[in-house]
Amino acid sequence: MQARFIIGIGNMTNVPILSYSATSPYLSAKQSKYFIRTALDDASQVPAIASLIEYFSWRQAVLIYDDSEFGRGIIPYLVDALQDIDTHIPYRSIIPSVPTDDQINVELNKLKTMQTRVFVVHMSSDVAARFFVLAHDAEMLVDGYAWIVTDSVGNMFSTLDGNTIHSMQGVLGVRPYIPRLDKLLNFRARFLSRYKQQNPGAPEPANPNVFHLWAYDTAWAIAIALTKVGPLTLGFKSPSSQNSNDLNDLRVLGVSQDGPRLVDAIQATKFQGISGEFILVNGQRQASVFEIFNVIGNSYQSAGFWTPKFGLSKKLVTSSGPSDTVGLNTLIWPGGSAQAPRGWEWPVAGKKLKIAVPVKPAPNAFVNVKKNPATGKFDVTGYCIDVFEAVMQEMPYAVPYEYVPVVDPNMATNSTISYTEICHQVSLKKYDAMVGDTTIIINRSLYVDFTLPYTESGVQMVVPMKKNWSTSLWVFLKPIEPILWAAFLSVFVFTSFVIWLVEHKESRDFGGSAWKQLVNIAYFSFQALLAVPKDPKLKKWLSKFALINLVLLVWLLEKLYSASLTSMMTVHQLQPTVDDLNQLISNGDYIGYQGGSFVKDFLKSQKVEEHKIRKYSSTDQYAEALMKGSWNGGVAAVFDEIPYLKLFMSKHCRNHSIVGRVHKTGGFGFVFPKGSPLVADVSRAILTVTEGDKFAGIEQRWFGYEVTCNNQANAIESGSVITLSSLRGVFFITIGLWAVVGVICAVIWFRPRQEEEPVQEAVAELAVEHVRGNRDESIIWRIGRDSHLLIQLRGNPPRPADTGAKEVAQPEAGLDGVEPPPDTINLEGPDEQVRLVEHPLLTAAAENDKRNEQRN
């Protein structure tokens, strides 16, 4: 109040008012042009305090301040700064400005019963000294606690006695940094010398504190400004004669005519003072560096520095330095530990954690609450409960808790109220947490905090399966996928082409017109698909190889095709009755969900009419409703979260199927109030449990091994289809063999040949066929014009039974339809042999000469 009064007088009289001790943010230079603060505003240290709390990742902090304008002035700035770093303030402890020890102890007992162990203290140095002595006696400066004091204590640290310093071991503090310049050291020596001269026999004073240094720099600023302005000759302008003559009336004060020039000169003054650089902006001295100190032993040690540009650093940096300077030096905390406190602990006098557990109207594998008639207490079991208890065992500290079943008082079946409502009660701190099959969704996360999920996330639908016989007209093509049909046809055509290419010049069966050749080769190759041809008409090894390759491929495909087609024609096919949510909506079908879950709101958000939604309480009711169907009092599909659907399918998988797309959710998580420090530790413990073997054991206990439905009974058509990818190895072998044979043929074809006699032009072919039963053999010769034909028949054929007149057997027409000459006969008799006949074949010129002679 005194400062405000003086500032008002200065404003009325145009007299500059300079203050080196008024640090309250309530006093602002903006209120008066003639008020200049040469001290630092208390609010200027708030960013440094917030950086400390953020550096140690403390999520909660309690503010302790005295009930005065000075104490309250910094609080709005601290609240805003901590809110920006997502640090919650669960409690504000207000100490009377002139407190008794009992009043301080009452507040300390309150603080001791809280979970938060981070305290920010802002009060005058004399009250702070008493406060820390009592806090030390209350065993609140031990391991696990973190204390931070503002510059109101740090600036006056040199005035504290030994007992107070002993009580403050491990406390962190923030104060303006005073550079250790030569002029500062000289000032201290001169100050001590002059003090002894003026106060002989008095005890030696403490070193000058920052207020002394600010006062000294303030005097220098005034002196420099007066030097710039020169003599103040204008004086004061007296008030008019109409003003009151009462000396207590401030209106009688004169107005300085030199004040405007002087205040402008002071605000423009800049120099290097003993407390650091002296710069004023809008009448306010600007902070540049704050020192972080740690109370150790009989004094303190510097732990680091904070600057607006670089934040916390181990050493004072004025430009971007190496990364190893970031942070703070080693600290000693209350209790002597070098490890930073977690920021919260279970209070010694605190209660157990109240865990809300939703009550289900029917037995449930996830959460099951049953009252014990012998003890009258509730037995809480289930998959979620086992996971929570396993997580609590992995916590780095003991967490006392008790389960509190939550029942809707308006329900005769004692079923739970909606999970969203329980989450809302947790946010109001009626419960400390909620454990159950609670899904993490965005609406709930607005007012509670969730841990990491411990189950698979998502919402899907389960539908019944219907039988479907394979009655398609083209079902015989379905065992093999189209691309495999195309690949096989390609091999078939290629094989036929190779056989024709190799054999058509050597065999009359592949000769003739183009159409005849095409028909013969197609018939021959198709015959190979059914059985190996009995007629050995292939003469070249390459064509035989091609045929063998094709037969092996056909044999393999035939086996697979037969098995697949048999499965399709004999097995009952099961298919889902519906495929997606849109189909349900268009059909007007009823849809089921689990009571108490958020799925109802989800379905309504998907444009499902509310009267088409039916509530069920257990997975067994799901099966009954799906069996009835949508128009017989049941439903066409049930929507639920994936963990529940897996539990349902473990019992009813044979006639049901999970279909449709997965609507993503956050999975199951544990619920805590906003800002709860437990969330981070519980989440880490969840990761430890889910990544270990313990989690698999819990799932096995409640759900058993994963049930695999009979795929043959529930197969759909695509399950039996033979694909090209499944036979790609066979085709790779086939292609590889063709490649090897191609290389061999190329080598044979292009190899150098020895010079041979010129091949004579063939004018005819001689074909001899030997028929023996069902087997025939044929030999073909090419006959040139200048060649000779020698035919010799050996053997003793048996005589006919009839020795009478010999019947000459005329040979039949050849395969090519050409009748034999009339003088051709079949020789018979055991003693008959064909003599060697050698007739030269005449050239065309000789033959013409012979004909001319015969004519003549």
PDB file of C-alpha atoms in Angstrom, residues 416-549:
ATOM      1  CA  THR A 416     -23.843 -51.581 -13.788  1.00  0.00           C
ATOM      2  CA  ILE A 417     -24.527 -48.053 -14.874  1.00  0.00           C
ATOM      3  CA  SER A 418     -23.001 -46.911 -18.130  1.00  0.00           C
ATOM      4  CA  TYR A 419     -19.232 -46.918 -18.305  1.00  0.00           C
ATOM      5  CA  THR A 420     -19.265 -43.270 -19.368  1.00  0.00           C
ATOM      6  CA  GLU A 421     -21.082 -42.349 -16.162  1.00  0.00           C
ATOM      7  CA  ILE A 422     -18.518 -44.240 -14.045  1.00  0.00           C
ATOM      8  CA  CYS A 423     -15.728 -42.387 -15.864  1.00  0.00           C
ATOM      9  CA  HIS A 424     -17.485 -39.133 -15.040  1.00  0.00           C
ATOM     10  CA  GLN A 425     -17.570 -40.100 -11.350  1.00  0.00           C
ATOM     11  CA  VAL A 426     -13.841 -40.839 -11.495  1.00  0.00           C
ATOM     12  CA  SER A 427     -13.274 -37.364 -12.918  1.00  0.00           C
ATOM     13  CA  LEU A 428     -15.178 -35.954  -9.913  1.00  0.00           C
ATOM     14  CA  LYS A 429     -12.812 -38.013  -7.698  1.00  0.00           C
ATOM     15  CA  LYS A 430     -15.589 -40.055  -6.200  1.00  0.00           C
ATOM     16  CA  TYR A 431     -13.340 -42.957  -7.145  1.00  0.00           C
ATOM     17  CA  ASP A 432      -9.568 -42.943  -7.528  1.00  0.00           C
ATOM     18  CA  ALA A 433      -9.586 -45.213 -10.581  1.00  0.00           C
ATOM     19  CA  MET A 434     -11.731 -47.568 -12.635  1.00  0.00           C
ATOM     20  CA  VAL A 435     -10.733 -51.101 -13.600  1.00  0.00           C
ATOM     21  CA  GLY A 436     -12.679 -53.152 -16.106  1.00  0.00           C
ATOM     22  CA  ASP A 437     -13.342 -53.661 -19.776  1.00  0.00           C
ATOM     23  CA  THR A 438     -13.375 -49.903 -20.368  1.00  0.00           C
ATOM     24  CA  THR A 439     -12.697 -48.787 -23.923  1.00  0.00           C
ATOM     25  CA  ILE A 440     -10.487 -45.795 -24.609  1.00  0.00           C
ATOM     26  CA  ILE A 441     -12.525 -43.348 -26.687  1.00  0.00           C
ATOM     27  CA  ILE A 442     -12.099 -39.663 -27.391  1.00  0.00           C
ATOM     28  CA  ASN A 443     -15.196 -38.455 -25.523  1.00  0.00           C
ATOM     29  CA  ARG A 444     -14.103 -40.048 -22.258  1.00  0.00           C
ATOM     30  CA  SER A 445     -10.525 -38.832 -22.583  1.00  0.00           C
ATOM     31  CA  LEU A 446     -11.764 -35.244 -22.318  1.00  0.00           C
ATOM     32  CA  TYR A 447     -12.328 -35.575 -18.568  1.00  0.00           C
ATOM     33  CA  VAL A 448     -10.276 -38.621 -17.461  1.00  0.00           C
ATOM     34  CA  ASP A 449      -6.832 -40.013 -18.196  1.00  0.00           C
ATOM     35  CA  PHE A 450      -6.360 -43.510 -19.630  1.00  0.00           C
ATOM     36  CA  THR A 451      -3.365 -45.773 -19.331  1.00  0.00           C
ATOM     37  CA  LEU A 452      -1.902 -47.539 -22.332  1.00  0.00           C
ATOM     38  CA  PRO A 453      -4.275 -50.199 -23.714  1.00  0.00           C
ATOM     39  CA  TYR A 454      -3.722 -53.810 -22.732  1.00  0.00           C
ATOM     40  CA  THR A 455      -6.021 -55.452 -25.305  1.00  0.00           C
ATOM     41  CA  GLU A 456      -6.558 -55.422 -29.045  1.00  0.00           C
ATOM     42  CA  SER A 457      -8.620 -52.461 -30.204  1.00  0.00           C
ATOM     43  CA  GLY A 458     -11.575 -52.198 -32.559  1.00  0.00           C
ATOM     44  CA  VAL A 459     -15.298 -52.857 -33.015  1.00  0.00           C
ATOM     45  CA  GLN A 460     -16.633 -55.462 -35.464  1.00  0.00           C
ATOM     46  CA  MET A 461     -19.780 -57.467 -36.011  1.00  0.00           C
ATOM     47  CA  VAL A 462     -20.504 -61.184 -35.725  1.00  0.00           C
ATOM     48  CA  VAL A 463     -23.155 -62.780 -37.955  1.00  0.00           C
ATOM     49  CA  PRO A 464     -24.543 -66.301 -38.437  1.00  0.00           C
ATOM     50  CA  MET A 465     -23.386 -68.455 -41.336  1.00  0.00           C
ATOM     51  CA  LYS A 466     -25.700 -69.955 -43.956  1.00  0.00           C
ATOM     52  CA  LYS A 467     -25.248 -73.143 -46.005  1.00  0.00           C
ATOM     53  CA  ASN A 468     -24.585 -72.794 -49.705  1.00  0.00           C
ATOM     54  CA  TRP A 469     -24.361 -75.653 -52.228  1.00  0.00           C
ATOM     55  CA  SER A 470     -22.132 -75.370 -55.265  1.00  0.00           C
ATOM     56  CA  THR A 471     -24.796 -75.130 -58.012  1.00  0.00           C
ATOM     57  CA  SER A 472     -23.015 -72.879 -60.447  1.00  0.00           C
ATOM     58  CA  LEU A 473     -23.152 -73.807 -64.160  1.00  0.00           C
ATOM     59  CA  TRP A 474     -19.393 -73.361 -64.445  1.00  0.00           C
ATOM     60  CA  VAL A 475     -18.454 -75.019 -61.169  1.00  0.00           C
ATOM     61  CA  PHE A 476     -16.174 -77.469 -63.042  1.00  0.00           C
ATOM     62  CA  LEU A 477     -13.900 -74.535 -63.882  1.00  0.00           C
ATOM     63  CA  LYS A 478     -13.673 -73.194 -60.334  1.00  0.00           C
ATOM     64  CA  PRO A 479     -11.135 -75.686 -58.897  1.00  0.00           C
ATOM     65  CA  ILE A 480      -8.457 -73.944 -60.990  1.00  0.00           C
ATOM     66  CA  GLU A 481      -8.118 -70.201 -61.073  1.00  0.00           C
ATOM     67  CA  PRO A 482      -8.348 -68.526 -64.524  1.00  0.00           C
ATOM     68  CA  ILE A 483      -4.707 -67.522 -64.704  1.00  0.00           C
ATOM     69  CA  LEU A 484      -3.689 -71.143 -64.070  1.00  0.00           C
ATOM     70  CA  TRP A 485      -6.002 -72.287 -66.867  1.00  0.00           C
ATOM     71  CA  ALA A 486      -4.285 -69.785 -69.172  1.00  0.00           C
ATOM     72  CA  ALA A 487      -0.822 -70.956 -68.091  1.00  0.00           C
ATOM     73  CA  PHE A 488      -1.705 -74.602 -68.699  1.00  0.00           C
ATOM     74  CA  LEU A 489      -3.216 -73.810 -72.114  1.00  0.00           C
ATOM     75  CA  SER A 490      -0.009 -71.987 -73.022  1.00  0.00           C
ATOM     76  CA  VAL A 491       2.065 -75.066 -72.118  1.00  0.00           C
ATOM     77  CA  PHE A 492      -0.325 -77.273 -74.109  1.00  0.00           C
ATOM     78  CA  VAL A 493      -0.104 -75.112 -77.250  1.00  0.00           C
ATOM     79  CA  PHE A 494       3.654 -74.764 -76.950  1.00  0.00           C
ATOM     80  CA  THR A 495       4.112 -78.531 -76.590  1.00  0.00           C
ATOM     81  CA  SER A 496       1.912 -79.177 -79.639  1.00  0.00           C
ATOM     82  CA  PHE A 497       3.902 -76.691 -81.669  1.00  0.00           C
ATOM     83  CA  VAL A 498       7.221 -78.304 -80.699  1.00  0.00           C
ATOM     84  CA  ILE A 499       5.999 -81.777 -81.629  1.00  0.00           C
ATOM     85  CA  TRP A 500       4.723 -80.551 -85.003  1.00  0.00           C
ATOM     86  CA  LEU A 501       7.912 -78.599 -85.689  1.00  0.00           C
ATOM     87  CA  VAL A 502      10.117 -81.591 -84.999  1.00  0.00           C
ATOM     88  CA  GLU A 503       8.032 -84.402 -86.492  1.00  0.00           C
ATOM     89  CA  HIS A 504       6.151 -83.003 -89.491  1.00  0.00           C
ATOM     90  CA  LYS A 505       9.085 -83.603 -91.912  1.00  0.00           C
ATOM     91  CA  GLU A 506       9.783 -87.100 -90.673  1.00  0.00           C
ATOM     92  CA  SER A 507       6.311 -88.586 -90.198  1.00  0.00           C
ATOM     93  CA  ARG A 508       3.380 -88.820 -92.579  1.00  0.00           C
ATOM     94  CA  ASP A 509       1.004 -88.558 -89.549  1.00  0.00           C
ATOM     95  CA  PHE A 510       1.977 -84.919 -89.173  1.00  0.00           C
ATOM     96  CA  GLY A 511       2.138 -84.161 -92.872  1.00  0.00           C
ATOM     97  CA  GLY A 512      -0.422 -83.217 -95.472  1.00  0.00           C
ATOM     98  CA  SER A 513      -2.289 -79.938 -95.767  1.00  0.00           C
ATOM     99  CA  ALA A 514      -2.104 -77.230 -93.128  1.00  0.00           C
ATOM    100  CA  TRP A 515      -5.561 -78.030 -91.830  1.00  0.00           C
ATOM    101  CA  LYS A 516      -4.741 -81.745 -91.642  1.00  0.00           C
ATOM    102  CA  GLN A 517      -1.522 -81.008 -89.765  1.00  0.00           C
ATOM    103  CA  LEU A 518      -3.405 -78.817 -87.273  1.00  0.00           C
ATOM    104  CA  VAL A 519      -6.071 -81.457 -86.668  1.00  0.00           C
ATOM    105  CA  ASN A 520      -3.523 -84.261 -86.273  1.00  0.00           C
ATOM    106  CA  ILE A 521      -1.298 -82.435 -83.843  1.00  0.00           C
ATOM    107  CA  ALA A 522      -4.293 -81.181 -81.766  1.00  0.00           C
ATOM    108  CA  TYR A 523      -5.733 -84.694 -81.626  1.00  0.00           C
ATOM    109  CA  PHE A 524      -2.396 -86.210 -80.705  1.00  0.00           C
ATOM    110  CA  SER A 525      -1.724 -83.680 -77.931  1.00  0.00           C
ATOM    111  CA  PHE A 526      -5.254 -83.944 -76.544  1.00  0.00           C
ATOM    112  CA  GLN A 527      -4.859 -87.734 -76.498  1.00  0.00           C
ATOM    113  CA  ALA A 528      -1.800 -87.218 -74.331  1.00  0.00           C
ATOM    114  CA  LEU A 529      -3.939 -85.425 -71.761  1.00  0.00           C
ATOM    115  CA  LEU A 530      -5.937 -88.587 -71.143  1.00  0.00           C
ATOM    116  CA  ALA A 531      -3.284 -91.296 -71.586  1.00  0.00           C
ATOM    117  CA  VAL A 532       0.102 -91.842 -73.129  1.00  0.00           C
ATOM    118  CA  PRO A 533      -0.338 -92.589 -76.861  1.00  0.00           C
ATOM    119  CA  LYS A 534       0.174 -96.248 -77.688  1.00  0.00           C
ATOM    120  CA  ASP A 535       1.269 -95.582 -81.252  1.00  0.00           C
ATOM    121  CA  PRO A 536       5.035 -94.860 -81.124  1.00  0.00           C
ATOM    122  CA  LYS A 537       4.943 -92.365 -83.965  1.00  0.00           C
ATOM    123  CA  LEU A 538       7.360 -89.856 -82.421  1.00  0.00           C
ATOM    124  CA  LYS A 539      10.842 -90.330 -83.832  1.00  0.00           C
ATOM    125  CA  LYS A 540      12.783 -87.378 -82.400  1.00  0.00           C
ATOM    126  CA  TRP A 541      13.993 -87.223 -78.807  1.00  0.00           C
ATOM    127  CA  LEU A 542      12.992 -83.593 -78.518  1.00  0.00           C
ATOM    128  CA  SER A 543       9.342 -84.288 -79.302  1.00  0.00           C
ATOM    129  CA  LYS A 544       9.367 -87.232 -76.871  1.00  0.00           C
ATOM    130  CA  PHE A 545      10.785 -84.982 -74.171  1.00  0.00           C
ATOM    131  CA  ALA A 546       8.079 -82.387 -74.797  1.00  0.00           C
ATOM    132  CA  LEU A 547       5.389 -85.032 -74.527  1.00  0.00           C
ATOM    133  CA  ILE A 548       6.789 -86.434 -71.265  1.00  0.00           C
ATOM    134  CA  ASN A 549       6.931 -82.926 -69.789  1.00  0.00           C
TER     135      ASN A 549
END
